PDB file of C-alpha atoms and ligand atoms in Angstrom:
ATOM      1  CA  UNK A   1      -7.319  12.246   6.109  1.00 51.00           C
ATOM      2  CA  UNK A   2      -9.701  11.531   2.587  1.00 52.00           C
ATOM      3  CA  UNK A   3     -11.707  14.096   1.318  1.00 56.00           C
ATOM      4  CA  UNK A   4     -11.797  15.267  -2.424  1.00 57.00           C
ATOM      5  CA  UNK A   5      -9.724  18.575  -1.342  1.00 67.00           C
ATOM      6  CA  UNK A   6      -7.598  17.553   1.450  1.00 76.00           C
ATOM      7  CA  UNK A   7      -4.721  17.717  -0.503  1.00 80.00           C
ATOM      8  CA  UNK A   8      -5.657  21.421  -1.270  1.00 79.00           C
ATOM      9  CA  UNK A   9      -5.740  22.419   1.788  1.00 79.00           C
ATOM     10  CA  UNK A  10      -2.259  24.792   3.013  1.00 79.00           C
ATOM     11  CA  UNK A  11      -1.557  22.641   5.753  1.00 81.00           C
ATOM     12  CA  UNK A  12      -1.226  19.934   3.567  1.00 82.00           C
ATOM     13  CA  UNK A  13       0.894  21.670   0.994  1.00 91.00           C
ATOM     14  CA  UNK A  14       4.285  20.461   2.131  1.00 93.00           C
ATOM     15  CA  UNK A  15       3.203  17.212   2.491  1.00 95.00           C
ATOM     16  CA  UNK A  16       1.980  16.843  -1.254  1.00 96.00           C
ATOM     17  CA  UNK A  17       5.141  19.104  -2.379  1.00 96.00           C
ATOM     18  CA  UNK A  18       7.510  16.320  -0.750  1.00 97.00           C
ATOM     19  CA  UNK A  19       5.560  13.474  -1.969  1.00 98.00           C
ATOM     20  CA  UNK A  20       5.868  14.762  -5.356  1.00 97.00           C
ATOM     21  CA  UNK A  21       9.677  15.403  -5.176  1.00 97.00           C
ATOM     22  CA  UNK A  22      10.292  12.000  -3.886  1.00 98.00           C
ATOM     23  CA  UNK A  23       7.988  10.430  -6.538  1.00 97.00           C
ATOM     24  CA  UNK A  24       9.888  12.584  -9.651  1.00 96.00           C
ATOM     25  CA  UNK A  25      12.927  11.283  -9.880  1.00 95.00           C
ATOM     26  CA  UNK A  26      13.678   8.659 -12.938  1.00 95.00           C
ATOM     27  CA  UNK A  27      13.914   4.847 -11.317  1.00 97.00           C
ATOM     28  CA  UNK A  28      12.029   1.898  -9.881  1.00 98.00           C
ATOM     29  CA  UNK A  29       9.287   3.882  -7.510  1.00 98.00           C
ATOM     30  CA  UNK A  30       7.398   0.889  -4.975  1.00 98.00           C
ATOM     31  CA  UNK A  31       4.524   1.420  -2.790  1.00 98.00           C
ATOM     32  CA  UNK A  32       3.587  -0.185   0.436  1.00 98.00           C
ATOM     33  CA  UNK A  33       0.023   0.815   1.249  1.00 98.00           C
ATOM     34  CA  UNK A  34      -0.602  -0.242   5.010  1.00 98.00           C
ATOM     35  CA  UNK A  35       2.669  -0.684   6.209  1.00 98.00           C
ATOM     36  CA  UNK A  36       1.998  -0.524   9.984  1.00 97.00           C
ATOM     37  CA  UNK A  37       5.286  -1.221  11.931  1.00 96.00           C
ATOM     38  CA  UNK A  38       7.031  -1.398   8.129  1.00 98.00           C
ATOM     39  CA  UNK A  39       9.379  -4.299   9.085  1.00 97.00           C
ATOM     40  CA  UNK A  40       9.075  -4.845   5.703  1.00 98.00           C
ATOM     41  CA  UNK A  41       8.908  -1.666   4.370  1.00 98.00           C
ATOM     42  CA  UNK A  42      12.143  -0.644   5.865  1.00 98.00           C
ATOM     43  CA  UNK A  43      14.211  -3.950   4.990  1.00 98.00           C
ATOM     44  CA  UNK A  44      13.152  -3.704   1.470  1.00 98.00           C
ATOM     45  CA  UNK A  45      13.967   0.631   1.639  1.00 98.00           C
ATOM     46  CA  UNK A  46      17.695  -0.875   2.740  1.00 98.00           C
ATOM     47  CA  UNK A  47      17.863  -3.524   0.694  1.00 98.00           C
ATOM     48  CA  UNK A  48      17.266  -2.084  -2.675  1.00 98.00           C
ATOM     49  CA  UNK A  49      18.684   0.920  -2.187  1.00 98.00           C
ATOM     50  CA  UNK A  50      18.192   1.853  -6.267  1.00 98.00           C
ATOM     51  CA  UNK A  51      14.400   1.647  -5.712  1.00 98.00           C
ATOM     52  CA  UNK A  52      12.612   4.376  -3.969  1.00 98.00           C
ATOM     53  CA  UNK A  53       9.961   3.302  -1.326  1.00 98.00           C
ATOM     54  CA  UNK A  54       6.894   4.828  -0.591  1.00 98.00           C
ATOM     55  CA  UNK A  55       4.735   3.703   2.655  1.00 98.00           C
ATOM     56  CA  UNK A  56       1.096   4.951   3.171  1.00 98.00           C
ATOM     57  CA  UNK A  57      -0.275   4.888   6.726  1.00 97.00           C
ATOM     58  CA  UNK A  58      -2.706   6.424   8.604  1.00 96.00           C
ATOM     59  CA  UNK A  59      -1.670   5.336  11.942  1.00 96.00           C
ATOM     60  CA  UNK A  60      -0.105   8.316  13.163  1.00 97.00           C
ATOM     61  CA  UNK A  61       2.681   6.680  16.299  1.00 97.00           C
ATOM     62  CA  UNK A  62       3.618   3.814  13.408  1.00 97.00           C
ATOM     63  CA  UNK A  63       4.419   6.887  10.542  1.00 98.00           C
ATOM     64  CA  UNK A  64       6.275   8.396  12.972  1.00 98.00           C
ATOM     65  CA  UNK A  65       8.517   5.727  14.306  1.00 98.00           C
ATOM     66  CA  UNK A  66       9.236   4.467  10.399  1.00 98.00           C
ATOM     67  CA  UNK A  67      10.067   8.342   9.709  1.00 98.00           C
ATOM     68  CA  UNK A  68      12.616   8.487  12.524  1.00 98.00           C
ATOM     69  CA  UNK A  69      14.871   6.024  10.640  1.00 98.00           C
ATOM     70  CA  UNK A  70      14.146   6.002   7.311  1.00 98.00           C
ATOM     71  CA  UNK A  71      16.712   6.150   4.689  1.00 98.00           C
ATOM     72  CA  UNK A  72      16.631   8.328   1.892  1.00 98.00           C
ATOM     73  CA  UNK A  73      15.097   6.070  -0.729  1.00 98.00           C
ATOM     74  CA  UNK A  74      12.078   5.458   2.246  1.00 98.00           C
ATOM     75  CA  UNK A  75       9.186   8.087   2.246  1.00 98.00           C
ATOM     76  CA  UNK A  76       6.777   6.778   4.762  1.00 98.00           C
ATOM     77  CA  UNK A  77       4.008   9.285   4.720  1.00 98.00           C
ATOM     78  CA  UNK A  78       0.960   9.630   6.879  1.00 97.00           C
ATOM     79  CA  UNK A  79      -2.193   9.726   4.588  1.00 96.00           C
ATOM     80  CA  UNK A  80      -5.066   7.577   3.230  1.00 95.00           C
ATOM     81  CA  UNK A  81      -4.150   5.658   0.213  1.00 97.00           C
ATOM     82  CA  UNK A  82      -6.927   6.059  -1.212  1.00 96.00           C
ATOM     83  CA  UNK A  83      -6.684   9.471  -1.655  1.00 96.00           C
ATOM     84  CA  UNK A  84      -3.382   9.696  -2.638  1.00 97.00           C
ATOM     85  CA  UNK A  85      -3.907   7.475  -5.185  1.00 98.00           C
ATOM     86  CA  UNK A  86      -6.899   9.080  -6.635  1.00 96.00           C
ATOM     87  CA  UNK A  87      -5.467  12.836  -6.326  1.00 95.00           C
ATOM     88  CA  UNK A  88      -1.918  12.483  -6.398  1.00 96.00           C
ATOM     89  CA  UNK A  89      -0.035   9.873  -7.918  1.00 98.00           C
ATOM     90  CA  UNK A  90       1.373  10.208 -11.492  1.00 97.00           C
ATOM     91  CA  UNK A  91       0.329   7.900 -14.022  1.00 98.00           C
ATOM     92  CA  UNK A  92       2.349   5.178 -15.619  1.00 98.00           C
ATOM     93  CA  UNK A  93       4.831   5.689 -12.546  1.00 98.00           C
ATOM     94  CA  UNK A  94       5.014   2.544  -9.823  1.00 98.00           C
ATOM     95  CA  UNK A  95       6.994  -0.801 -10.274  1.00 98.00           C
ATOM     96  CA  UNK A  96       5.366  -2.190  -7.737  1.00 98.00           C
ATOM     97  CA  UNK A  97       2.159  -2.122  -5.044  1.00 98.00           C
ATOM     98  CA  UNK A  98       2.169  -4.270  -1.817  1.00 98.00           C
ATOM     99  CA  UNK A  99      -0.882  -4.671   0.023  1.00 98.00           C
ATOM    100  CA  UNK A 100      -0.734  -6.610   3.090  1.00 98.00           C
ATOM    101  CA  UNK A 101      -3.059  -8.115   4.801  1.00 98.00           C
ATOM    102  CA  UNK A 102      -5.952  -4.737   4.669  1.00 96.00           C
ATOM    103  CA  UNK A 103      -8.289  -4.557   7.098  1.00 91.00           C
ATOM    104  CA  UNK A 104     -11.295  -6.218   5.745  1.00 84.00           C
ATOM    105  CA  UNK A 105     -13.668  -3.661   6.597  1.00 73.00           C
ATOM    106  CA  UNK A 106     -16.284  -5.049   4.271  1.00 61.00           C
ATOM    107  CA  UNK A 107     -17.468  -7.290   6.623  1.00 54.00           C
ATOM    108  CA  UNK A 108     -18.907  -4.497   9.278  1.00 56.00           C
ATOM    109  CA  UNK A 109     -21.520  -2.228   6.975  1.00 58.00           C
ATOM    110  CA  UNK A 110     -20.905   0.529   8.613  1.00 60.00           C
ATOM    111  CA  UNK A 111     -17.201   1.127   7.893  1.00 59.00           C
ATOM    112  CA  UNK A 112     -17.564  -0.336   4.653  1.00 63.00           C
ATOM    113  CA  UNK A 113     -16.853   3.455   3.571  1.00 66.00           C
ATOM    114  CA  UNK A 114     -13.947   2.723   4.889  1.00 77.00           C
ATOM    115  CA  UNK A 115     -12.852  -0.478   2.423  1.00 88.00           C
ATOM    116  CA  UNK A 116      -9.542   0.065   0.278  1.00 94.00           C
ATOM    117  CA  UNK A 117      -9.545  -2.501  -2.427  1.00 96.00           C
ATOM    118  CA  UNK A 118     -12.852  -1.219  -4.276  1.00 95.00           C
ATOM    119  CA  UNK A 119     -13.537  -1.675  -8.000  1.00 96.00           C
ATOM    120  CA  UNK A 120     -12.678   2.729  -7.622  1.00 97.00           C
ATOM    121  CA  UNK A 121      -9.119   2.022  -6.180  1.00 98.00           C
ATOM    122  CA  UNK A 122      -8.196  -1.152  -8.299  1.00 98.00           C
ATOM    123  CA  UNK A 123      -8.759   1.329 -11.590  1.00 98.00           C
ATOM    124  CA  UNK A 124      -6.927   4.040  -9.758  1.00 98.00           C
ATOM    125  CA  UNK A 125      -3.502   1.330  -9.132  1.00 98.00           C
ATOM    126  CA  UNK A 126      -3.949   0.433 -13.038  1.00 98.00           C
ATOM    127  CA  UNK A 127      -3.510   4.128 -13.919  1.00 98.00           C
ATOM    128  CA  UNK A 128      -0.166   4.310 -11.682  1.00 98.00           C
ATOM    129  CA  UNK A 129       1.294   1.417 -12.626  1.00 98.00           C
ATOM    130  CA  UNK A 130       4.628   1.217 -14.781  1.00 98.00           C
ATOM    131  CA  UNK A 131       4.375  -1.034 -18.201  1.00 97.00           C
ATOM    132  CA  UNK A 132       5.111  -4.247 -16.037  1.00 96.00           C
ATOM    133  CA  UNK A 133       4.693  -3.350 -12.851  1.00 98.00           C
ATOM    134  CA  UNK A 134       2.472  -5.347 -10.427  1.00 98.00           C
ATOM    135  CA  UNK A 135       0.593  -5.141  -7.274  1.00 98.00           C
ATOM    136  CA  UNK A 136       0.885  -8.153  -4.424  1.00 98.00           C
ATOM    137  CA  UNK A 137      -2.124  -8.714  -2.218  1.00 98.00           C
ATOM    138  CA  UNK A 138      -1.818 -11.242   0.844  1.00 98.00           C
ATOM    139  CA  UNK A 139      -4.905 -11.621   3.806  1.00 98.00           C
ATOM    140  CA  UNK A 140      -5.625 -14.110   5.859  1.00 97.00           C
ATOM    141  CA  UNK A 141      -9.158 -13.669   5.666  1.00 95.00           C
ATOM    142  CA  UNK A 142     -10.204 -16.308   2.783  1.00 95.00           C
ATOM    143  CA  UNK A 143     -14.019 -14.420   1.303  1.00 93.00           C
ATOM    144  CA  UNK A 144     -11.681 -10.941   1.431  1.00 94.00           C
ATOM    145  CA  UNK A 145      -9.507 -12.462  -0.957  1.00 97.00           C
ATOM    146  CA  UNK A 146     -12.470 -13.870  -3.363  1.00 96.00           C
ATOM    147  CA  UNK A 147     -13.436 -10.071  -3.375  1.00 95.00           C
ATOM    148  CA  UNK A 148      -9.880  -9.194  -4.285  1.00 97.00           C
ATOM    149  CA  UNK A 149     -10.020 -12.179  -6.856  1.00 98.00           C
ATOM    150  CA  UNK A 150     -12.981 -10.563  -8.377  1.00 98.00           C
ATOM    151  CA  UNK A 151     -11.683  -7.396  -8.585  1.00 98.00           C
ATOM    152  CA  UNK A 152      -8.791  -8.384 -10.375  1.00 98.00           C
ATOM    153  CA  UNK A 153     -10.651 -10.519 -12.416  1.00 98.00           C
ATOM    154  CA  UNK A 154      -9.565  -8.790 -15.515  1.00 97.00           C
ATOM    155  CA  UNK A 155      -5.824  -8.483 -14.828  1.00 98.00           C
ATOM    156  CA  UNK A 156      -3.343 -10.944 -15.042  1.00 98.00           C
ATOM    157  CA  UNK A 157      -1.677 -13.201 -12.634  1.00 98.00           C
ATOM    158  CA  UNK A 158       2.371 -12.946 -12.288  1.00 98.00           C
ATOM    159  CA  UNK A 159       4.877 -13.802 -10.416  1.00 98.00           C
ATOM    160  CA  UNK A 160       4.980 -11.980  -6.814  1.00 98.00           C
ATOM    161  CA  UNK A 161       7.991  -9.378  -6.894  1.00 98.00           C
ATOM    162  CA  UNK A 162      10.748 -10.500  -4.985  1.00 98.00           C
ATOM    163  CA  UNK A 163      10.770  -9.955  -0.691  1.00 98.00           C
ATOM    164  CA  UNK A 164      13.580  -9.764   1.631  1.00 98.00           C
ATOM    165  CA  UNK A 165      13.721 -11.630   5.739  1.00 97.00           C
ATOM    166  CA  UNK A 166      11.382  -9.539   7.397  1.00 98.00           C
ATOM    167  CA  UNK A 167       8.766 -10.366   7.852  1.00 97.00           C
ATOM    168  CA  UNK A 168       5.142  -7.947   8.447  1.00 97.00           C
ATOM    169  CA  UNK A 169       3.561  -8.177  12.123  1.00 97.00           C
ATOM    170  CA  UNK A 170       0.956  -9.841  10.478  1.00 98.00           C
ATOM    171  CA  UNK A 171       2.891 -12.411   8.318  1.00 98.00           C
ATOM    172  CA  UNK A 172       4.400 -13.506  11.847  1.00 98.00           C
ATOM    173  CA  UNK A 173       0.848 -13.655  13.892  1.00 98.00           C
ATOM    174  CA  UNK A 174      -0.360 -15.736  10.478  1.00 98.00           C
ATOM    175  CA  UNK A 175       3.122 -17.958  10.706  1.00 98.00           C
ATOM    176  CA  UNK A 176       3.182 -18.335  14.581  1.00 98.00           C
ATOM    177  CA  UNK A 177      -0.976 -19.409  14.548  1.00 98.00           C
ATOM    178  CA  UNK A 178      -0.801 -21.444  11.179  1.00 98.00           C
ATOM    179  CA  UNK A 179      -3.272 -19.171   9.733  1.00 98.00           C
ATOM    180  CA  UNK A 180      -4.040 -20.117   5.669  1.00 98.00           C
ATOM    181  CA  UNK A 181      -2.476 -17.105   3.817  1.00 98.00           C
ATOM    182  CA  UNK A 182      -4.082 -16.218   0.411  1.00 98.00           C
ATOM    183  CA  UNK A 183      -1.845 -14.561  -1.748  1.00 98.00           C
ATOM    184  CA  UNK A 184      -2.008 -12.515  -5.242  1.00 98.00           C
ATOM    185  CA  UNK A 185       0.078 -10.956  -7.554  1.00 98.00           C
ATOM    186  CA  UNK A 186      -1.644  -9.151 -11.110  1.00 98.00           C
ATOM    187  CA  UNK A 187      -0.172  -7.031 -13.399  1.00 98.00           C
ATOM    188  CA  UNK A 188      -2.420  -4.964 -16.488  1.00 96.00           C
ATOM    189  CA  UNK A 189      -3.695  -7.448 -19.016  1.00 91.00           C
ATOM    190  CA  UNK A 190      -2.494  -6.619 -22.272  1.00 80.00           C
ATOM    191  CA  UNK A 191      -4.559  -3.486 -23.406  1.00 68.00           C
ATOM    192  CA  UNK A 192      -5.872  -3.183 -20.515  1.00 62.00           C
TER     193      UNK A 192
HETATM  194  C1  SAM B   1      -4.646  -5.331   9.256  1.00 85.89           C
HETATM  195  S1  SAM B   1      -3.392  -4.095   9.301  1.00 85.89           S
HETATM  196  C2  SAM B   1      -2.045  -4.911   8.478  1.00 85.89           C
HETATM  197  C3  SAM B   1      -0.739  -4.227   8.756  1.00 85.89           C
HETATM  198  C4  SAM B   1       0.501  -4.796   8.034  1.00 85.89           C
HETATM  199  N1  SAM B   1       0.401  -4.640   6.584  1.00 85.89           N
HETATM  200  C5  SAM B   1       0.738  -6.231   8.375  1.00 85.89           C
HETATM  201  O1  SAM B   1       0.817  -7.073   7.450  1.00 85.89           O
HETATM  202  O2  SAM B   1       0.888  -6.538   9.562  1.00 85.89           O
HETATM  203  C6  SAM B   1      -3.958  -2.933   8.067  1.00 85.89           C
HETATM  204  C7  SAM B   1      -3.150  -1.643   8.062  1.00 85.89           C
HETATM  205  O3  SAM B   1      -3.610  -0.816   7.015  1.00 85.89           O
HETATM  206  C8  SAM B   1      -3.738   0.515   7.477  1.00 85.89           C
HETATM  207  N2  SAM B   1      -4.758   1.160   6.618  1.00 85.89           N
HETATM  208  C9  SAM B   1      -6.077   0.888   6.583  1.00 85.89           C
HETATM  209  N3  SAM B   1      -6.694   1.630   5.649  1.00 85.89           N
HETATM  210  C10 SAM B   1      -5.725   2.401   5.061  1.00 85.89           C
HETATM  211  C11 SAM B   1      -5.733   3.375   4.025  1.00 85.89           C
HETATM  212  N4  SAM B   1      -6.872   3.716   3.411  1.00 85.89           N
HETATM  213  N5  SAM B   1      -4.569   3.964   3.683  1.00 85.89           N
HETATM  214  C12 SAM B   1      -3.412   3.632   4.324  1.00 85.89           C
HETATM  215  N6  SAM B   1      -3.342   2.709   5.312  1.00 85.89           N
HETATM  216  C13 SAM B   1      -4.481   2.094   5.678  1.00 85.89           C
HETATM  217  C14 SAM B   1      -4.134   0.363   8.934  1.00 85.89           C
HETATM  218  O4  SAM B   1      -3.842   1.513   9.715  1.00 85.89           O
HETATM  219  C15 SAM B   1      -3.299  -0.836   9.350  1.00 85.89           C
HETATM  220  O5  SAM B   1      -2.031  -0.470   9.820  1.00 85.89           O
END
């Protein structure tokens, strides 16, 4: 599912030809990258219906299930984020990214291939993003989120975009255990 080509490939034609026809039309266009069961994901698709809603996954069974009752303004799609943002998405384009809770893969060196938020990907979301748009990183996992710190070092701090009830599996295991929950929300400096 990554790969300079994959999106290329014929098999994946469709795929990238319905991505692009969801992402076209004019309006608000938000991304959840990691959505896993998309509680979230789908309470935010319903209640902003005016916004179109993009979920990146790779867990196949979780893509699937979201799919199955998605509304119209909900496109959850099965594919690495990183890819999609480096290959696919149109510039200047997203009101918003949400990024909860990534698995911090940093911490094992041999997946670290595997890490999403990389100094690569950050400059990849500031090409995407809409004149004010933001993206909202939350982890439990306190030297993750100095790494995310860092990497947003140069952006600026806003408010977080607004959320509806549901809550992510995730935000519940955090709430349940009393976990600490960092939380971050940057949009472009100025210029930048
Ligand atoms: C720790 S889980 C958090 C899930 C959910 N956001 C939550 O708050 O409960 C991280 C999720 O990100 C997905 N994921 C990891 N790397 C990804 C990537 N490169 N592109 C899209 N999804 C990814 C995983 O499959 C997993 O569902």
């Amino acid at each position: 599912m990554g790969g300079s080509r994959l999106f290329e490939q014929p098999r994946h034609r469709h795929e990238v030809d319905r991505f692009l026809a969801f992402a076209q039309p004019p309006g608000p266009l938000a991304v959840e990258i990691g959505f896993d069961f998309g509680h979230r994901l789908f309470d935010h698709a319903q209640r902003w219906p005016g916004t179109r809603w993009l979920g990146l996954e790779v867990r196949k069974r979780q893509v699937e299930a979201l799919a199955a009752r998605a509304p119209s303004n909900l496109l959850p799609w099965r594919a690495d984020a990183r890819t999609v943002f480096a290959q696919l998405m149109p510039a200047g384009r997203l009101s918003r990214v949400d990024i909860l809770f990534p698995t911090p893969w940093w911490h094992d060196g041999k997946r670290a291939r595997r890490l999403l938020l990389t100094a690569d990907f950050v400059a990849d979301l500031a090409r995407s993003l809409a004149p004010g748009g933001c993206v909202h990183v939350a982890t439990d996992v306190g030297p993750y989120f100095e790494h995310v710190e860092g990497l947003f070092a140069r952006w600026q701090p806003c408010d977080p975009p607004p959320v509806g009830e549901a809550r992510s599996r995730r935000e519940r295991v955090c709430a349940r255990d009393g976990l600490p929950v960092w939380q971050g929300t940057w949009r472009r400096a100025e210029g930048g």
